[in-house]
Amino acid sequence: MMKQRPDGIRDYEDPAGGWGALKALASALKQQQLLVEGIPTLLKQNQPGGFDCPGCAWPDPKHTSAFEFCENGAKAVTWESTPKRVGPDFFAQHTLASLWTRSDYWLEDQGRLTHPLRYDAATDRYEPVAWQAAFDDIAGRLNALDHPDQLELYTSGRASNEAAFLFQLFGRQFGTNNFPDCSNMCHEPTSVGLPRSIGVGKGTVTLDDFDKAELIISIGHNPGTNHPRMMTPLRNASRRGAKIIVLNPLRERALERFEAPQAPIEMATTSSTPIASRYLQVKVGGDAAALKGICKALVAKDEAARAADRASLLDHPFIAGHTAGFEAFSADLASCSWGAIERASGLSRADLEAIADDYAASNSTIVCYGMGITQHVTGTANVQQIANLLLLKGNIGKPGAGICPLRGHSNVQGDRTVGITERPSTEFLDRLRDVFGFEPPRAFGHSVVDSIAAMREGRAKAVICLGGNLAMAASDPQACFKGFRQLDLAVHLATKLNRTHLLAARATYLFPVLGRTDNDLQVSGRQALTVEDSMSMVHASRGFLTPPSDQVRSEPAILAGIAKATLAGRSRVDWEALAGNYDLIRDAIEQVFPEFEAYNDRIRKPGGFQLPNAAAMRIWNTPNGRANFAIFAGVEEDATSADPEVLRLTSLRAHDQYNTTIYGLNDRYRGVFGRRDVLFANPRELERLGFVEGDVVDVVTALDFARPDRIVQGLTLVSHDLPDGCCASYYPEIQPLVALEFRDPDCLTPSYKSIPVKIMRAQAPLAGDRAVTRDGIVGRRPDP
Ligand SMILES: Nc1nc2c(c(=O)[nH]1)N[C@H]1C(S)=C(S)[C@@H](COP(=O)(O)OP(=O)(O)OC[C@H]3O[C@@H](n4cnc5c(=O)[nH]c(N)nc54)[C@H](O)[C@@H]3O)O[C@H]1N2
Ligand SMILES: Nc1nc2c(c(=O)[nH]1)N[C@H]1C(S)=C(S)[C@@H](COP(=O)(O)OP(=O)(O)OC[C@H]3O[C@@H](n4cnc5c(=O)[nH]c(N)nc54)[C@H](O)[C@@H]3O)O[C@H]1N2
Ligand SMILES: [Mo]
């Protein structure tokens, strides 16, 4: 007889996509009360003249089908264009203390913010405030700081180029480079590691390359959920016979089998397309070792081939002409033992050799990767190992080949391009000075982890958040919650209510902003914004829906309002003019960044334009002018640190969420329905540790910085196909386990995906915030 599985846990047998995706869309429309009206909105998504999907940063194909259907893009759009509203009445009914006890899911599902609000400590409520009064008060408080570096300016990656540019212009003229942004928690290892390897911190491929690649290697990303439009090129590649190799601890359904929801024949005959030709379940955190193993096998095979006078497997002319460090790199590979590589990666030598053979046989290879690579203590090293593999066969800067980091937020790459960085270059600051006539600060500022530490320690006094949900997205809620509550001033620009907004500072403002789908009308007429996708294409985005209320303002308008009030006589920038006509903001961007030449003309062409990428042209902007091999020395150490009680925990996105935004409680492809309070591990490991599926457990960190409150409580064990020694649960529920100090020392990205943990039978609940419920996190009790 079949064993009874825990409530809401089922085996999912179908391919990803297909009718299930269409059904899920119908229910998303219904949940947001958008039955018929939702359809025209979806039709304008990712079409020339329409708006850019606020979902992911995957580029748009040149010849868009009637509409590029994407279940999760559709959810992002319906979530934003919902008719539900959170206005002054709502806040009159709810104190912050009572809102705190709700789940994150509930908070955002209440609807769009409609009025500028100010927190009143006497009533414990947000109350309406007039825009100008708010700007004046904020200006007074900012100007009362002892030093501009007491201000932190956070950017979440949905902000447009125009909003981001104004934000950094304001901050730098105010006097700080404190620009923590969501990139710090996401692809910072790419921004730090790739420039060392190839001189550019961005991907080198275009969509055309996916049509030409003979081999695509996918490491640590889950496109069926997080970049669904990427499934079309993967499916096409598989159908024309290209190989696809996956390295992922979980067997993600879309990487196994996919059924295109826009292909009628496939849907009618339910003949799905197999995606991966080889699927290897690498150990959590074992990627650098696996990549090293593949390189070791390949270099050894090449030496053997050449000794036997057979054709070489590496691109030696490329290595000699374009790279540095090959000798030391191959010597290090030779000295690293297979035993250590197998233990650290959890993969067999035979499997890694087989990948090396596929790779050797391919004339053009793309490696795609996501958070499974970046969010580790070794994130930067992991990215550089991928670059090594590509360099061995000259797979950068040739058709059908290259490196493809899957960016997260739809404009996270663009925000960086236009100046959201805590480590600005001298060249950029000089141009800012020349164009705007002020001396920008030169000292580097805070990234996310530094900014939270500064808040916790009282060094930061004020924060302005351009979108996002910083206190939930960052590691260490123990530090974030305390830090936010100690501030003198917190200002949030947001579309919807979230938990970070409930952390009241001495003065707290919550401003409603226009979203991507909204018509943005300014004095000069209807405005377009611009964004840059994962493949460096810059294009315009125009919303068309009536905004939630006439009080809602655009991000550029609000930032200009704050800047004008704060910098008063100090700035020669005409903030009002910029906010009234975004063409003028783009002209300013073009003056500072020459690669945006003819910006306004070029975004008026459908599809926009591509920013130049030196590495894709084999120009290496590294200090030595070459592409560099990087040695990773950590394999042996990793292979020996084995306390059998400790599992390595990775944090995942469910299918029904967008980062901290929870759209629903299902994770369909992993067979989870109606709940988020689960911990996945394989049945052998459950048994070895004395548990069975369905047991309720608490999880603690097994790190030096363990403290009694670094615990997550009440997770139900679910058996799932994962490698030995590993377990997985959802982001952001596991956040209390990630100490601020647990991060990649090279780039400060928190190690959200390799947390050493111990599991134990559930104790009586400690503090509310650590106990996970079916709805995810609810703050049962205010954090002390
Ligand atoms: N619908 C939707 N779309 C999104 C988002 C969303 O939340 N929802 N978020 C956006 C953002 S900001 C981002 S950054 C991207 C994120 O997109 P992804 O990078 O796909 O993000 P994650 O869900 O964190 O998934 C990581 C994948 O890595 C695997 N993994 C975990 N640990 C390891 C490991 O140690 N090694 C390897 N090789 N694999 C591992 C997991 O099994 C999972 O398949 O998506 C963007 N798009
Ligand atoms: N454990 C763990 N932690 C992680 C991760 C992980 O994989 N595991 N992933 C990390 C990653 S990759 C990222 S990118 C970060 C994400 O960190 P953030 O970007 O800070 O978080 P989001 O959840 O995307 O932000 C959601 C909020 O953005 C606001 N919003 C939505 N649209 C708009 C808009 O158009 N304008 C404005 N102003 N506001 C808007 C809404 O109020 C919504 O509540 O989290 C990181 N944290
Ligand atoms: Mo991200």
GROMACS .gro file of N, CA and C and ligand atoms in nm, residues 56 72 186 219-222 225-227 247-250 252 282-285 287 370-372 376 407-409 650-653 657-659 670 753, ligand 1:
model
  155
   56CYS      N    1   1.091   3.884  -1.509
   56CYS     CA    2   1.235   3.860  -1.510
   56CYS      C    3   1.306   3.944  -1.615
   72ASN      N    4   0.437   3.299  -1.526
   72ASN     CA    5   0.481   3.379  -1.413
   72ASN      C    6   0.493   3.527  -1.446
  186CYS      N    7   2.247   3.903  -0.518
  186CYS     CA    8   2.200   3.829  -0.635
  186CYS      C    9   2.318   3.796  -0.727
  219ILE      N   10   2.348   2.565  -1.509
  219ILE     CA   11   2.393   2.536  -1.372
  219ILE      C   12   2.321   2.625  -1.272
  220GLY      N   13   2.250   2.564  -1.179
  220GLY     CA   14   2.196   2.639  -1.066
  220GLY      C   15   2.097   2.747  -1.103
  221HIS      N   16   2.005   2.718  -1.193
  221HIS     CA   17   1.893   2.810  -1.213
  221HIS      C   18   1.772   2.729  -1.255
  222ASN      N   19   1.655   2.785  -1.235
  222ASN     CA   20   1.531   2.710  -1.251
  222ASN      C   21   1.439   2.785  -1.346
  225THR      N   22   1.040   2.818  -1.364
  225THR     CA   23   0.973   2.907  -1.269
  225THR      C   24   1.022   3.050  -1.282
  226ASN      N   25   1.152   3.070  -1.291
  226ASN     CA   26   1.206   3.205  -1.276
  226ASN      C   27   1.237   3.280  -1.405
  227HIS      N   28   1.251   3.207  -1.514
  227HIS     CA   29   1.272   3.271  -1.645
  227HIS      C   30   1.196   3.191  -1.750
  247LEU      N   31   2.334   2.090  -1.423
  247LEU     CA   32   2.393   2.061  -1.292
  247LEU      C   33   2.306   2.128  -1.188
  248ASN      N   34   2.233   2.049  -1.110
  248ASN     CA   35   2.140   2.106  -1.013
  248ASN      C   36   2.111   2.000  -0.908
  249PRO      N   37   2.113   2.034  -0.780
  249PRO     CA   38   2.085   1.933  -0.678
  249PRO      C   39   1.943   1.878  -0.688
  250LEU      N   40   1.850   1.962  -0.736
  250LEU     CA   41   1.712   1.917  -0.751
  250LEU      C   42   1.684   1.881  -0.895
  252GLU      N   43   1.469   1.964  -1.141
  252GLU     CA   44   1.365   2.063  -1.171
  252GLU      C   45   1.291   2.019  -1.296
  282VAL      N   46   2.434   1.765  -0.860
  282VAL     CA   47   2.553   1.809  -0.785
  282VAL      C   48   2.512   1.838  -0.641
  283LYS      N   49   2.604   1.818  -0.549
  283LYS     CA   50   2.578   1.851  -0.408
  283LYS      C   51   2.560   2.001  -0.394
  284VAL      N   52   2.476   2.044  -0.304
  284VAL     CA   53   2.463   2.187  -0.275
  284VAL      C   54   2.602   2.242  -0.242
  285GLY      N   55   2.641   2.349  -0.310
  285GLY     CA   56   2.772   2.409  -0.286
  285GLY      C   57   2.887   2.332  -0.349
  287ASP      N   58   2.957   2.305  -0.677
  287ASP     CA   59   2.978   2.339  -0.818
  287ASP      C   60   3.123   2.368  -0.855
  370GLY      N   61   2.256   3.069  -1.250
  370GLY     CA   62   2.178   3.160  -1.166
  370GLY      C   63   2.222   3.153  -1.021
  371MET      N   64   2.124   3.165  -0.933
  371MET     CA   65   2.153   3.180  -0.790
  371MET      C   66   2.217   3.056  -0.727
  372GLY      N   67   2.199   2.939  -0.793
  372GLY     CA   68   2.265   2.819  -0.741
  372GLY      C   69   2.416   2.828  -0.748
  376HIS      N   70   2.676   3.171  -0.260
  376HIS     CA   71   2.759   3.083  -0.180
  376HIS      C   72   2.878   3.163  -0.128
  407ARG      N   73   1.995   3.705  -1.506
  407ARG     CA   74   1.970   3.815  -1.412
  407ARG      C   75   1.835   3.797  -1.347
  408GLY      N   76   1.817   3.868  -1.238
  408GLY     CA   77   1.694   3.852  -1.165
  408GLY      C   78   1.589   3.953  -1.204
  409HIS      N   79   1.581   4.061  -1.129
  409HIS     CA   80   1.483   4.166  -1.153
  409HIS      C   81   1.497   4.218  -1.295
  650THR      N   82   1.987   2.465   0.115
  650THR     CA   83   1.977   2.568   0.012
  650THR      C   84   1.837   2.627   0.014
  651SER      N   85   1.824   2.756  -0.021
  651SER     CA   86   1.692   2.821  -0.018
  651SER      C   87   1.642   2.841  -0.160
  652LEU      N   88   1.516   2.808  -0.182
  652LEU     CA   89   1.458   2.806  -0.317
  652LEU      C   90   1.343   2.904  -0.329
  653ARG      N   91   1.313   2.943  -0.454
  653ARG     CA   92   1.190   3.013  -0.485
  653ARG      C   93   1.084   2.910  -0.524
  657GLN      N   94   0.584   3.253  -0.640
  657GLN     CA   95   0.635   3.368  -0.567
  657GLN      C   96   0.723   3.449  -0.658
  658TYR      N   97   0.736   3.577  -0.625
  658TYR     CA   98   0.837   3.660  -0.687
  658TYR      C   99   0.922   3.718  -0.575
  659ASN      N  100   1.034   3.662  -0.551
  659ASN     CA  101   1.118   3.701  -0.437
  659ASN      C  102   1.034   3.699  -0.310
  670ARG      N  103   0.714   2.096  -0.790
  670ARG     CA  104   0.779   2.016  -0.686
  670ARG      C  105   0.676   1.941  -0.604
  753LYS      N  106   2.262   2.991  -0.019
  753LYS     CA  107   2.243   2.860  -0.079
  753LYS      C  108   2.342   2.755  -0.029
  785LIG     N1  109   0.856   3.383  -1.109
  785LIG     C1  110   0.968   3.435  -1.061
  785LIG     N2  111   1.063   3.482  -1.144
  785LIG     C2  112   1.178   3.534  -1.095
  785LIG     C3  113   1.198   3.548  -0.955
  785LIG     C4  114   1.099   3.493  -0.868
  785LIG     O1  115   1.114   3.492  -0.746
  785LIG     N3  116   0.985   3.440  -0.925
  785LIG     N4  117   1.309   3.610  -0.906
  785LIG     C5  118   1.391   3.687  -0.999
  785LIG     C6  119   1.524   3.706  -0.941
  785LIG     S1  120   1.554   3.848  -0.850
  785LIG     C7  121   1.624   3.619  -0.966
  785LIG     S2  122   1.780   3.649  -0.904
  785LIG     C8  123   1.606   3.502  -1.051
  785LIG     C9  124   1.640   3.377  -0.972
  785LIG     O2  125   1.633   3.265  -1.054
  785LIG     P1  126   1.710   3.130  -1.010
  785LIG     O3  127   1.856   3.150  -1.017
  785LIG     O4  128   1.650   3.019  -1.089
  785LIG     O5  129   1.667   3.123  -0.854
  785LIG     P2  130   1.638   3.020  -0.737
  785LIG     O6  131   1.497   2.978  -0.723
  785LIG     O7  132   1.696   3.080  -0.619
  785LIG     O8  133   1.698   2.887  -0.788
  785LIG    C10  134   1.813   2.841  -0.791
  785LIG    C11  135   1.821   2.704  -0.858
  785LIG     O9  136   1.947   2.664  -0.814
  785LIG    C12  137   1.942   2.533  -0.761
  785LIG     N5  138   2.044   2.525  -0.658
  785LIG    C13  139   2.035   2.549  -0.526
  785LIG     N6  140   2.155   2.532  -0.466
  785LIG    C14  141   2.242   2.497  -0.564
  785LIG    C15  142   2.381   2.464  -0.567
  785LIG    O10  143   2.451   2.465  -0.466
  785LIG     N7  144   2.436   2.434  -0.689
  785LIG    C16  145   2.361   2.430  -0.804
  785LIG     N8  146   2.422   2.397  -0.919
  785LIG     N9  147   2.230   2.457  -0.803
  785LIG    C17  148   2.172   2.492  -0.685
  785LIG    C18  149   1.802   2.515  -0.712
  785LIG    O11  150   1.769   2.378  -0.709
  785LIG    C19  151   1.722   2.595  -0.814
  785LIG    O12  152   1.688   2.515  -0.923
  785LIG    O13  153   1.473   3.489  -1.099
  785LIG    C20  154   1.404   3.611  -1.130
  785LIG    N10  155   1.276   3.574  -1.181
   0.00000   0.00000   0.00000
